[in-house]
Coordinates of C-alpha atoms and ligand atoms in Angstrom, one line a residue:
Chain A
M1 CA 7.8 -44.7 91.9
E2 CA 8.8 -41.7 89.7
I3 CA 9.6 -42.5 86.2
L4 CA 10.9 -40.2 83.4
T5 CA 10.3 -41.5 79.8
A6 CA 12.0 -39.8 76.9
I7 CA 10.5 -39.7 73.4
K8 CA 11.3 -38.2 70.1
R9 CA 9.1 -36.8 67.5
V10 CA 9.6 -38.3 64.1
P11 CA 7.8 -38.2 60.7
E12 CA 5.6 -41.2 59.9
T13 CA 7.0 -42.2 56.5
G14 CA 5.1 -44.7 54.5
A15 CA 6.1 -46.7 51.3
K16 CA 8.4 -43.9 50.0
V17 CA 10.7 -41.4 51.6
S18 CA 11.2 -38.0 49.9
L19 CA 13.8 -35.4 50.9
T20 CA 13.7 -31.7 51.1
D21 CA 15.5 -29.7 48.3
D22 CA 18.7 -29.2 50.3
K23 CA 18.7 -32.9 51.2
R24 CA 19.1 -32.3 54.8
D25 CA 15.7 -33.5 56.0
I26 CA 12.7 -35.6 55.1
D27 CA 10.1 -33.7 53.2
T28 CA 7.2 -33.9 55.8
T29 CA 4.7 -31.6 53.9
S30 CA 2.2 -34.5 53.6
L31 CA 3.3 -36.6 56.6
G32 CA 2.0 -37.0 60.2
F33 CA 4.3 -37.5 63.0
T34 CA 4.8 -40.2 65.7
F35 CA 7.5 -41.6 67.9
S36 CA 9.5 -44.8 67.9
P37 CA 7.8 -48.1 68.5
H38 CA 10.6 -48.7 71.1
E39 CA 9.6 -45.5 72.9
E40 CA 5.9 -46.4 72.7
C41 CA 6.9 -49.5 74.7
A42 CA 8.8 -47.4 77.1
V43 CA 5.8 -45.2 77.8
E44 CA 3.6 -48.3 78.2
E45 CA 6.0 -49.9 80.6
S46 CA 6.2 -46.8 82.8
V47 CA 2.5 -46.6 82.9
Q48 CA 2.2 -50.3 83.8
L49 CA 5.0 -49.9 86.5
V50 CA 3.1 -46.9 88.1
E51 CA -0.2 -48.9 87.9
E52 CA 1.6 -51.6 89.9
H53 CA 3.7 -49.7 92.3
G54 CA 2.1 -46.2 92.5
G55 CA 3.8 -43.0 91.6
N56 CA 4.1 -40.7 88.5
V57 CA 5.1 -40.9 84.9
T58 CA 6.6 -37.8 83.4
V59 CA 7.2 -37.9 79.6
L60 CA 9.9 -35.7 78.2
T61 CA 10.7 -34.7 74.6
L62 CA 13.4 -32.5 73.1
G63 CA 12.2 -30.9 69.8
P64 CA 10.1 -28.3 68.2
E65 CA 7.0 -26.9 69.9
D66 CA 4.9 -29.3 67.8
A67 CA 6.4 -32.2 69.6
T68 CA 3.9 -31.4 72.4
E69 CA 1.6 -33.5 70.1
Q70 CA 3.7 -36.6 71.0
L71 CA 3.7 -35.8 74.8
R72 CA -0.1 -35.6 74.6
S73 CA -0.3 -39.0 72.9
S74 CA 1.8 -40.4 75.8
I75 CA -0.4 -38.6 78.4
A76 CA -3.4 -40.2 76.6
M77 CA -1.7 -43.6 77.2
G78 CA -1.6 -42.8 80.9
A79 CA 1.5 -40.6 81.5
D80 CA 0.8 -38.0 84.1
D81 CA 2.9 -34.9 83.0
G82 CA 4.9 -33.7 80.1
I83 CA 8.1 -31.7 79.7
L84 CA 9.0 -30.0 76.4
L85 CA 12.5 -29.1 76.0
D86 CA 12.2 -26.6 73.2
G87 CA 15.0 -27.3 70.9
G88 CA 13.6 -25.3 67.9
D89 CA 13.2 -26.7 64.4
E90 CA 16.7 -28.0 63.8
E91 CA 17.5 -31.6 64.9
W92 CA 19.7 -31.9 67.9
G93 CA 22.6 -34.3 68.1
P94 CA 23.0 -37.0 70.7
V95 CA 25.5 -35.0 72.8
G96 CA 23.4 -31.9 73.1
T97 CA 20.2 -34.0 73.6
A98 CA 21.6 -36.1 76.4
S99 CA 23.2 -33.2 78.2
A100 CA 19.9 -31.3 78.0
I101 CA 17.9 -34.1 79.3
A102 CA 20.4 -34.8 82.1
E103 CA 20.2 -31.2 83.1
A104 CA 16.5 -31.2 83.1
V105 CA 16.6 -34.2 85.5
E106 CA 19.2 -32.5 87.8
G107 CA 17.2 -29.3 87.8
S108 CA 14.0 -31.0 88.7
D109 CA 12.6 -31.5 92.3
T110 CA 11.5 -35.0 91.5
G111 CA 13.9 -37.8 92.4
Y112 CA 13.4 -40.1 89.6
D113 CA 13.7 -43.8 90.3
L114 CA 13.8 -44.9 86.6
L115 CA 14.6 -43.2 83.4
L116 CA 13.3 -45.0 80.3
F117 CA 14.6 -44.5 76.8
G118 CA 14.3 -46.2 73.5
N119 CA 17.2 -48.3 72.6
E120 CA 17.6 -46.1 69.4
S121 CA 15.7 -43.2 68.0
A122 CA 13.6 -44.2 64.9
D123 CA 15.3 -41.6 62.7
A124 CA 18.8 -40.8 63.9
A125 CA 19.6 -44.2 65.5
N126 CA 22.5 -42.9 67.5
H127 CA 22.2 -45.6 70.0
Q128 CA 23.6 -43.5 72.7
V129 CA 21.4 -40.8 74.3
G130 CA 20.3 -43.2 77.2
V131 CA 23.8 -44.1 78.1
R132 CA 25.2 -40.6 78.0
V133 CA 22.3 -39.4 80.3
A134 CA 23.2 -42.2 82.7
E135 CA 27.0 -41.3 82.7
Q136 CA 26.2 -37.7 83.2
L137 CA 23.9 -38.4 86.1
G138 CA 26.2 -41.1 87.5
L139 CA 23.4 -43.7 87.2
P140 CA 23.8 -47.4 86.3
C141 CA 22.4 -48.2 82.9
V142 CA 21.5 -51.2 80.6
T143 CA 20.4 -51.1 77.0
G144 CA 18.2 -53.0 74.6
I145 CA 15.8 -54.5 77.1
K146 CA 12.8 -56.6 76.2
D147 CA 11.6 -57.8 79.5
L148 CA 11.5 -55.7 82.8
E149 CA 10.4 -56.3 86.3
V150 CA 10.9 -54.0 89.2
A151 CA 10.7 -55.2 92.9
D152 CA 12.1 -53.8 96.1
G153 CA 14.3 -51.1 94.4
T154 CA 15.8 -53.5 92.0
A155 CA 15.1 -54.0 88.3
T156 CA 15.5 -57.3 86.5
A157 CA 16.1 -56.5 82.9
K158 CA 16.4 -59.1 80.1
R159 CA 18.0 -58.6 76.7
E160 CA 17.4 -60.9 73.8
I161 CA 20.2 -62.8 72.3
P162 CA 20.1 -65.7 69.8
G163 CA 18.4 -68.7 71.5
G164 CA 17.7 -66.9 74.8
S165 CA 18.2 -63.7 76.8
E166 CA 20.8 -62.1 79.1
V167 CA 19.6 -61.1 82.5
Y168 CA 20.8 -58.0 84.3
E169 CA 20.0 -56.9 87.8
I170 CA 20.3 -53.3 88.4
D171 CA 19.6 -51.2 91.5
L172 CA 17.4 -48.1 91.1
P173 CA 17.7 -45.3 90.4
A174 CA 18.7 -46.4 86.9
V175 CA 18.5 -45.7 83.2
I176 CA 17.0 -48.5 81.0
T177 CA 16.8 -48.3 77.3
V178 CA 14.1 -50.6 75.7
K179 CA 13.1 -52.2 72.5
E180 CA 9.7 -52.9 70.9
G181 CA 8.3 -56.4 72.1
L182 CA 8.7 -55.3 75.7
N183 CA 5.0 -55.1 76.1
E184 CA 1.8 -54.4 74.0
P185 CA 1.2 -50.7 74.0
R186 CA -2.5 -49.8 74.7
Y187 CA -4.6 -47.7 72.3
P188 CA -5.7 -44.8 74.3
S189 CA -9.5 -44.2 74.5
M190 CA -11.1 -41.3 72.8
R191 CA -11.8 -39.8 76.3
A192 CA -8.2 -40.2 77.3
K193 CA -7.2 -38.4 74.2
M194 CA -9.5 -35.5 74.8
Q195 CA -8.3 -35.2 78.3
A196 CA -4.7 -35.2 77.3
R197 CA -5.3 -32.3 75.1
K198 CA -5.9 -30.1 78.2
A199 CA -3.0 -31.5 80.1
S200 CA -0.4 -28.8 81.0
V201 CA 3.0 -29.3 79.6
D202 CA 6.1 -27.7 81.2
Q203 CA 8.3 -25.9 78.8
Q204 CA 12.1 -25.3 79.1
S205 CA 14.7 -23.9 76.9
P206 CA 18.0 -25.8 77.1
E207 CA 21.2 -24.6 75.6
P208 CA 22.7 -26.6 72.6
R209 CA 26.0 -28.1 72.8
A210 CA 28.7 -28.6 70.1
E211 CA 28.4 -31.8 68.3
G212 CA 31.4 -33.4 66.7
L213 CA 29.1 -35.3 64.1
E214 CA 27.8 -32.9 61.6
L215 CA 25.2 -33.8 58.9
V216 CA 26.3 -33.1 55.3
E217 CA 23.3 -34.6 53.4
L218 CA 20.9 -37.4 53.3
E219 CA 20.4 -39.9 50.5
V220 CA 17.5 -42.3 49.7
P221 CA 19.1 -45.7 49.1
E222 CA 18.4 -47.1 45.6
T223 CA 16.1 -49.9 45.4
D224 CA 15.2 -52.2 42.5
D225 CA 11.8 -50.9 41.5
S226 CA 11.6 -52.9 38.2
P227 CA 8.0 -54.2 37.9
A228 CA 7.2 -57.6 39.5
E229 CA 6.4 -60.5 37.2
I230 CA 2.7 -60.8 37.8
L231 CA 1.9 -64.6 38.2
G232 CA -1.8 -64.1 38.1
E233 CA -4.8 -62.5 39.5
S234 CA -6.6 -65.4 41.1
S235 CA -5.9 -68.5 43.0
E236 CA -5.0 -70.2 39.7
A237 CA -1.6 -68.4 40.0
A238 CA -0.8 -71.1 42.6
E239 CA 0.7 -73.3 39.8
D240 CA 3.1 -70.6 38.8
V241 CA 4.0 -69.9 42.4
V242 CA 4.9 -73.5 43.0
D243 CA 7.0 -73.5 39.7
V244 CA 9.0 -70.6 41.2
L245 CA 9.5 -72.4 44.5
E246 CA 10.6 -75.4 42.6
E247 CA 13.0 -73.5 40.5
L248 CA 14.6 -72.0 43.6
E249 CA 14.7 -75.6 45.1
V250 CA 13.1 -74.5 48.3
V251 CA 10.3 -77.2 48.4
Chain B
M1 CA 46.7 -46.9 65.7
V2 CA 43.1 -48.0 65.1
L3 CA 41.5 -50.0 67.9
T4 CA 38.7 -52.4 67.1
I5 CA 36.5 -54.0 69.9
V6 CA 35.9 -57.6 68.9
E7 CA 33.4 -60.0 70.4
H8 CA 33.9 -63.8 70.5
D9 CA 32.1 -66.9 71.6
D10 CA 34.8 -68.9 73.7
G11 CA 37.5 -67.9 71.3
E12 CA 35.6 -67.8 68.0
L13 CA 35.2 -64.3 66.5
D14 CA 31.6 -63.4 65.6
D15 CA 30.6 -62.3 62.1
V16 CA 29.7 -58.8 63.0
S17 CA 33.2 -58.4 64.6
L18 CA 34.7 -59.5 61.4
Q19 CA 32.7 -56.9 59.5
A20 CA 33.9 -54.3 62.0
L21 CA 37.6 -55.4 61.4
A22 CA 37.0 -54.9 57.6
L23 CA 35.9 -51.3 58.0
A24 CA 38.6 -50.6 60.7
R25 CA 41.4 -52.0 58.4
D26 CA 40.1 -49.6 55.7
V27 CA 40.4 -46.8 58.1
A28 CA 43.8 -48.0 59.2
E29 CA 45.1 -48.1 55.8
Q30 CA 43.8 -44.6 54.9
T31 CA 45.5 -43.0 57.9
G32 CA 48.6 -45.2 57.6
E33 CA 48.0 -46.6 61.1
S34 CA 48.3 -50.1 62.4
L35 CA 45.2 -52.1 63.2
D36 CA 44.9 -53.4 66.8
A37 CA 42.0 -55.2 68.5
V38 CA 40.8 -55.6 72.1
A39 CA 38.9 -58.8 73.2
F40 CA 37.4 -59.4 76.7
G41 CA 36.9 -62.5 78.7
P42 CA 38.0 -66.1 79.0
G43 CA 39.4 -67.4 75.8
A44 CA 40.1 -63.9 74.4
D45 CA 43.7 -64.8 73.3
A46 CA 42.2 -67.7 71.2
V47 CA 41.0 -65.1 68.7
A48 CA 44.6 -64.0 67.8
E49 CA 44.8 -66.3 64.8
A50 CA 41.5 -65.2 63.2
A51 CA 42.3 -61.6 64.2
G52 CA 45.6 -61.8 62.4
A53 CA 44.0 -63.3 59.4
H54 CA 41.8 -60.2 59.2
G55 CA 44.8 -57.8 59.5
V56 CA 45.2 -57.2 63.3
E57 CA 48.8 -56.7 64.4
T58 CA 48.3 -56.7 68.1
L59 CA 45.5 -58.3 70.1
H60 CA 45.0 -56.7 73.6
T61 CA 43.3 -59.2 75.8
V62 CA 41.3 -58.3 79.0
E63 CA 41.1 -61.5 81.0
D64 CA 40.6 -59.9 84.4
D65 CA 38.4 -62.1 86.6
A66 CA 36.4 -59.2 87.6
L67 CA 35.5 -58.6 83.9
A68 CA 34.9 -62.3 83.1
D69 CA 31.2 -61.6 82.8
Y70 CA 30.2 -58.7 80.5
A71 CA 29.7 -55.4 82.4
P72 CA 28.8 -52.5 80.1
E73 CA 30.3 -49.7 82.1
A74 CA 33.5 -51.5 83.1
Y75 CA 34.0 -52.6 79.5
G76 CA 33.6 -49.0 78.4
R77 CA 36.1 -48.0 81.1
A78 CA 38.6 -50.5 80.0
V79 CA 38.3 -49.4 76.3
V80 CA 39.0 -45.7 77.4
Q81 CA 42.1 -46.8 79.3
C82 CA 43.3 -49.0 76.5
A83 CA 42.7 -46.2 74.0
E84 CA 44.4 -43.6 76.1
E85 CA 47.4 -45.8 76.9
L86 CA 47.9 -46.7 73.3
G87 CA 47.1 -43.3 71.8
T88 CA 44.5 -44.4 69.5
E89 CA 43.3 -42.5 66.3
A90 CA 40.0 -44.4 66.3
V91 CA 38.0 -46.9 68.3
I92 CA 35.6 -49.0 66.2
A93 CA 33.0 -51.4 67.6
P94 CA 30.7 -53.9 66.0
G95 CA 27.1 -53.0 65.4
T96 CA 25.8 -55.2 68.2
D97 CA 23.9 -54.4 71.4
R98 CA 27.2 -54.8 73.3
G99 CA 29.3 -52.9 70.8
A100 CA 27.0 -49.9 70.9
E101 CA 26.5 -50.0 74.6
T102 CA 30.3 -50.4 75.5
L103 CA 31.3 -47.6 73.0
S104 CA 28.6 -45.2 74.2
H105 CA 30.0 -45.5 77.8
A106 CA 33.5 -44.9 76.4
A107 CA 32.3 -41.9 74.3
A108 CA 30.6 -40.4 77.4
K109 CA 33.7 -40.9 79.6
L110 CA 36.0 -39.5 76.9
D111 CA 33.5 -36.6 76.2
E112 CA 33.8 -37.4 72.5
P113 CA 31.2 -37.8 69.9
M114 CA 30.2 -41.2 68.6
A115 CA 28.8 -42.2 65.2
A116 CA 26.6 -45.3 65.1
E117 CA 25.8 -47.6 62.1
V118 CA 28.6 -46.5 60.0
T119 CA 29.0 -48.2 56.6
D120 CA 31.9 -46.3 55.0
V121 CA 34.6 -43.9 56.0
E122 CA 36.6 -41.6 53.9
V123 CA 39.5 -40.1 55.9
G124 CA 40.1 -36.5 54.9
E125 CA 40.6 -33.5 57.2
A126 CA 37.7 -35.0 59.2
Y127 CA 36.1 -38.5 58.9
E128 CA 33.6 -38.3 56.2
L129 CA 31.1 -41.0 57.1
T130 CA 28.2 -42.8 55.6
R131 CA 25.9 -44.1 58.1
Q132 CA 22.4 -45.5 58.2
R133 CA 19.4 -43.7 59.6
W134 CA 15.9 -45.2 59.9
G135 CA 17.2 -48.7 60.3
G136 CA 18.7 -48.4 56.8
T137 CA 15.8 -46.8 55.0
L138 CA 17.9 -43.6 54.7
I139 CA 21.5 -42.9 54.2
E140 CA 23.3 -40.1 56.0
H141 CA 26.5 -38.5 54.9
S142 CA 28.2 -36.6 57.8
K143 CA 31.5 -35.4 59.1
L144 CA 33.0 -36.5 62.3
T145 CA 35.5 -34.2 64.0
A146 CA 37.1 -35.6 67.2
D147 CA 40.4 -36.3 69.0
T148 CA 39.5 -40.0 69.1
N149 CA 37.1 -41.0 66.4
L150 CA 34.4 -43.4 67.8
L151 CA 32.2 -45.5 65.6
T152 CA 30.0 -48.6 65.4
V153 CA 29.7 -50.4 62.2
A154 CA 26.3 -51.2 60.9
A155 CA 25.6 -55.0 61.1
N156 CA 25.7 -57.0 57.9
E157 CA 26.5 -54.1 55.5
V158 CA 30.4 -54.5 55.3
S159 CA 31.9 -57.8 54.0
P160 CA 34.6 -59.3 56.0
S161 CA 38.0 -59.4 54.2
E162 CA 40.9 -61.6 55.0
T163 CA 44.6 -60.6 54.6
G164 CA 45.9 -63.9 55.4
G165 CA 48.3 -62.4 57.9
D166 CA 49.9 -64.3 60.7
A167 CA 48.3 -64.6 64.2
A168 CA 48.2 -61.2 66.0
A169 CA 50.6 -60.7 68.8
V170 CA 48.9 -61.1 72.1
E171 CA 49.3 -58.4 74.8
P172 CA 47.3 -58.8 78.0
F173 CA 45.8 -55.5 79.2
A174 CA 44.8 -55.0 82.9
P175 CA 42.2 -52.2 83.2
D176 CA 41.8 -50.3 86.4
V177 CA 38.0 -50.7 87.2
D178 CA 36.3 -50.0 90.5
D179 CA 33.1 -51.2 92.0
G180 CA 31.1 -48.4 90.5
D181 CA 32.0 -49.6 87.0
L182 CA 30.8 -53.0 88.0
R183 CA 27.3 -51.9 89.2
V184 CA 25.7 -53.6 86.1
Q185 CA 27.0 -56.9 85.1
L186 CA 25.5 -59.9 83.3
T187 CA 24.0 -62.0 86.0
D188 CA 22.5 -64.9 84.1
I189 CA 21.7 -66.3 80.6
E190 CA 18.4 -67.9 80.0
Q191 CA 17.8 -70.3 77.3
S192 CA 14.6 -70.1 75.3
D193 CA 13.0 -73.1 73.8
V194 CA 12.6 -71.9 70.3
E195 CA 10.1 -74.0 68.4
G196 CA 10.4 -74.5 64.6
V197 CA 12.8 -72.7 62.2
P198 CA 14.2 -69.4 63.6
L199 CA 13.1 -66.5 61.3
G200 CA 16.6 -65.4 60.7
E201 CA 17.6 -68.8 59.4
A202 CA 14.6 -69.8 57.5
R203 CA 15.1 -70.3 53.6
V204 CA 11.4 -69.4 53.0
V205 CA 9.5 -66.8 55.1
V206 CA 5.7 -66.4 54.5
S207 CA 4.3 -63.5 56.4
G208 CA 1.0 -61.8 56.9
G209 CA 0.0 -58.2 57.5
R210 CA -3.2 -56.2 58.1
G211 CA -4.7 -57.8 55.0
T212 CA -5.1 -61.1 56.7
D213 CA -7.8 -59.6 58.8
G214 CA -6.5 -61.6 61.7
D215 CA -6.9 -65.0 60.1
F216 CA -3.3 -66.5 59.8
S217 CA -4.5 -70.2 59.5
E218 CA -3.9 -70.5 55.7
L219 CA -0.4 -69.0 56.0
E220 CA 0.3 -71.3 58.9
A221 CA -0.8 -74.2 56.9
L222 CA 1.4 -73.1 54.0
V223 CA 4.5 -72.8 56.2
E224 CA 3.9 -76.3 57.5
R225 CA 4.0 -77.7 54.0
V226 CA 7.4 -76.2 53.2
P227 CA 10.8 -77.4 54.7
N228 CA 12.9 -74.7 56.4
A229 CA 10.0 -72.3 56.4
A230 CA 9.0 -69.7 59.0
L231 CA 6.0 -67.5 59.6
G232 CA 6.5 -63.7 59.9
S233 CA 4.4 -60.7 60.0
S234 CA 4.1 -56.9 59.7
R235 CA 4.0 -54.5 62.7
A236 CA 0.3 -53.8 61.9
A237 CA -0.5 -57.5 62.5
V238 CA 1.5 -57.4 65.8
N239 CA -0.2 -54.1 66.9
E240 CA -3.6 -55.8 66.4
G241 CA -2.5 -58.6 68.6
W242 CA -2.7 -61.2 65.9
R243 CA 1.0 -62.3 66.1
P244 CA 3.6 -62.1 68.8
H245 CA 6.3 -59.4 68.3
D246 CA 8.9 -62.1 67.7
D247 CA 7.3 -62.6 64.3
Q248 CA 7.6 -58.9 63.3
I249 CA 9.9 -58.2 60.3
G250 CA 11.4 -54.8 59.9
Q251 CA 13.2 -51.8 61.4
T252 CA 12.0 -52.6 65.0
G253 CA 11.7 -56.3 64.5
A254 CA 13.7 -59.2 62.9
K255 CA 16.0 -58.9 59.9
I256 CA 15.6 -62.0 57.6
A257 CA 17.6 -63.2 54.6
P258 CA 15.7 -66.2 53.1
E259 CA 15.9 -67.6 49.6
I260 CA 12.3 -66.3 49.0
Y261 CA 10.1 -64.0 51.1
I262 CA 6.3 -64.2 50.5
P263 CA 4.5 -61.1 52.1
A264 CA 0.7 -61.6 52.1
G265 CA -1.5 -58.6 52.8
I266 CA 1.4 -56.4 53.6
S267 CA 1.6 -53.0 51.8
G268 CA 5.3 -52.6 51.6
A269 CA 6.2 -49.6 54.1
V270 CA 9.9 -48.8 54.2
Q271 CA 10.2 -49.8 57.8
H272 CA 8.9 -53.2 56.9
M273 CA 11.1 -53.5 53.7
V274 CA 14.3 -52.9 55.6
G275 CA 13.8 -56.1 57.5
C276 CA 13.7 -58.2 54.4
K277 CA 16.3 -56.6 52.3
G278 CA 18.5 -59.7 52.7
A279 CA 15.8 -61.8 50.8
E280 CA 17.0 -63.1 47.4
N281 CA 13.5 -63.0 46.0
I282 CA 10.2 -61.5 47.0
L283 CA 6.8 -62.9 45.9
A284 CA 3.9 -60.6 47.1
I285 CA 0.4 -61.7 47.5
N286 CA -1.9 -58.6 47.5
T287 CA -5.3 -57.6 46.3
D288 CA -4.2 -54.1 45.4
P289 CA -2.1 -53.8 42.2
E290 CA -1.0 -50.4 43.2
A291 CA 0.4 -51.5 46.5
A292 CA 4.1 -50.4 47.0
I293 CA 5.0 -54.0 47.7
I294 CA 4.2 -55.0 44.0
Q295 CA 7.0 -52.5 42.9
K296 CA 9.3 -53.9 45.4
A297 CA 8.7 -57.7 44.6
D298 CA 10.1 -59.9 41.9
Y299 CA 6.9 -61.8 41.5
A300 CA 3.4 -61.0 42.5
V301 CA -0.1 -62.5 42.7
I302 CA -2.9 -59.9 42.7
A303 CA -5.5 -61.8 44.6
D304 CA -7.1 -62.5 48.0
L305 CA -4.5 -64.2 50.1
H306 CA -7.1 -66.3 51.8
E307 CA -7.7 -67.9 48.4
V308 CA -4.1 -68.0 47.1
A309 CA -2.4 -69.4 50.2
P310 CA -4.5 -72.6 50.3
A311 CA -4.3 -73.0 46.6
I312 CA -0.5 -73.1 46.9
A313 CA -0.7 -75.5 49.7
E314 CA -2.9 -77.8 47.5
E315 CA -0.7 -77.5 44.6
L316 CA 2.4 -78.4 46.7
E317 CA 0.5 -81.5 48.0
A318 CA -0.6 -82.4 44.4
R319 CA 3.1 -82.3 43.2
G320 CA 4.1 -84.5 46.1
H321 CA 5.9 -81.8 48.2
A322 CA 4.6 -83.0 51.5
E323 CA 6.5 -81.9 54.6
Ligands
LIG1 C1 9.8 -46.0 63.5 C2 8.8 -47.0 62.9 C3 9.2 -48.4 62.8 C4 8.5 -49.3 62.2 N1 8.9 -50.6 62.3 C5 8.2 -51.5 61.5 C6 8.6 -52.9 61.5 O1 9.7 -53.3 62.1 N2 7.9 -53.7 60.7 C7 6.8 -53.4 60.1 O2 6.1 -54.2 59.4 N3 6.3 -52.2 60.2 C8 6.9 -51.1 60.9 N4 6.5 -49.9 61.1 C9 5.1 -49.6 60.5 C10 5.0 -49.4 59.0 O3 5.2 -48.1 58.7 C11 3.6 -49.8 58.5 O4 2.6 -49.2 59.2 C12 3.3 -51.4 58.6 O5 4.4 -52.1 58.0 C13 2.0 -51.6 57.9 O6 1.6 -53.0 57.9 P1 0.7 -53.8 56.8 O7 1.5 -53.7 55.6 O8 0.4 -55.2 57.4 O9 -0.6 -52.9 56.9 P2 -1.2 -52.0 55.7 O10 -0.3 -51.0 55.3 O11 -2.6 -51.5 56.2 O12 -1.4 -52.9 54.4 C14 -2.3 -53.9 54.3 C15 -2.1 -54.5 52.9 O13 -3.0 -55.6 52.8 C16 -3.7 -55.8 51.4 N5 -4.8 -56.4 51.6 C17 -6.0 -56.3 52.2 N6 -6.8 -57.3 52.1 C18 -6.1 -58.3 51.5 C19 -6.5 -59.6 51.1 N7 -7.6 -60.3 51.4 N8 -5.5 -60.3 50.4 C20 -4.3 -59.8 50.1 N9 -4.0 -58.5 50.4 C21 -4.9 -57.9 51.1 C22 -4.0 -54.2 51.2 O14 -4.0 -54.0 49.8 C23 -2.7 -53.6 51.8 O15 -1.7 -53.5 50.8 C24 7.3 -48.9 61.6 C25 6.8 -47.6 61.6 C26 7.6 -46.6 62.2 C27 7.2 -45.2 62.2
LIG2 N1 15.1 -35.2 70.9 C1 14.8 -36.2 71.8 N2 13.9 -35.9 72.8 C2 13.7 -36.9 73.8 N3 14.3 -38.1 73.8 C3 15.2 -38.3 72.9 C4 15.5 -37.4 71.8 N4 16.4 -38.0 71.0 C5 16.7 -39.2 71.7 N5 15.9 -39.5 72.7 C6 15.8 -40.8 73.5 O1 17.0 -41.3 73.5 C7 16.8 -42.6 72.8 C8 18.0 -43.1 71.9 O2 18.3 -42.0 70.9 P1 19.5 -42.2 69.9 O3 20.7 -42.1 70.9 O4 19.3 -41.0 69.1 O5 19.4 -43.4 69.2 C9 15.5 -42.5 72.1 O6 14.8 -43.7 71.8 C10 14.7 -41.6 73.0 O7 14.2 -42.3 74.1

């Protein structure tokens, strides 16, 4: 089975987000980078599927050259190869991203059986790159999947709804977008991380496309940062806690 | 005309669709266009009354047998055909899995951009949008320029608003879909046997993070003492394998809206906090007075959760609040 998994490099923000002076980006001077939990599950799933059925996992990202770091993290988790679509430092929109990914697939000698995406990217949350890639390649697609099984060229994919899940059966090759909870991603071993540093990454330079959606500026939503009422500094605060619960009439 | 995709359960409009209608009506009023809706599946015409009460003039119903079961690409195709036939200014979908999926297919087929998670639209020369990034931890202001403006409305950000209008006129719409569009179709629905109070519905949510060090027993005992309470967790606790992902609250987990949220041993990362912004009150238990969660909470206890949680449970029992 040949699987392609698409991931996007994003900053790892903590308790507070600050913006650059032009308000068009997150200030990342003191931040590390990662990729979305949804995509982490996509990488884990692809590695598990190949462990079960044989084959290869290729991870792909479109982004700055530094995004090789995220490809290597995925290779440390068990992916075989990496492709960097060098998009420079500016963030690409979903139309250009999808078309670049679809073209990379069309231009590849590998006939992928499965293309895995996150349901939405952690930062932009456009909710569409996977579907656009599927449409461009003429492949069937299902999104938001939290349970996946593949047998005899068919995927059984489940999407959570209140009180249960929807079941979809989809013939491969196909595009599937997934959500965190699909599996428990592994922590790569030190050795795997060291080896991943040496893995070769294929690099391509796609052409951007016009996006109809244009960023003007970002804004950090206001939050109520008035100090909390400190009820106590030991378990004796339990009395005050129960007072609060009684006042709210929840006990 | 502004076309809204609405979802329903056997004729009953869902909340997120009512929210989408509220934003769509705002767009329709700004552009001086009428507001129409499209509903799929058996019972679609039953939403005419509720749709009308939310400002919809005409309801287009797709009751084709082939589309009785949800099929993402075919629904996308139908939306494209409906939009083209009616000459729409905008197509607006609810911020649900199906809404985003259907509209993405439509966007790709129309070769138009699509803006997801929109919370506000100012119509000028272009559509000036406010939309959510990072699950709502950041707000984006952007401009959408398109022949047909496609947007999904962020869930639970826009309040539904009734106009008290009469039932919408019902016009059946018969799309032309082929087998290719029906390659993916809902095949089955499985019920899960949820035990206890679902996180999204609980009035009290107690949750634990890395600070629990893997021992959730005291938090579990506390939840058992309180009616309508549920146990949650941070992503760190899920990653450690201490809790199932179903318990995770945040950007890539559950969104909760309890009367009171009690995070214990959780630092207050933005991706966690977006999951609990619907909470009326937050009472944090943390050993670190500098933890971000203390700033974000209404009440705080600065102490070890393993001592505080049992003490709260005991106090509840002492005052006769037994479950
Ligand atoms: C794209 C993306 C999506 C994410 N989605 C989510 C999400 O959906 N949900 C989520 O939770 N996170 C999410 N995260 C992760 C998030 O950024 C944080 O890493 C995570 O929330 C931290 O969990 P924590 O607060 O339990 O752990 P920590 O940050 O390690 O905090 C532990 C806290 O416990 C306190 N503590 C320690 N011992 C005790 C004790 N004995 N008693 C009381 N307090 C104690 C410490 O003072 C500290 O404040 C996401 C991250 C990214 C990048
Ligand atoms: N720059 C990118 N590089 C690789 N994959 C991406 C990129 N942007 C988005 N994707 C993939 O598409 C999914 C959906 O992204 P989005 O449509 O932006 O919400 C993500 O979870 C990734 O799997």
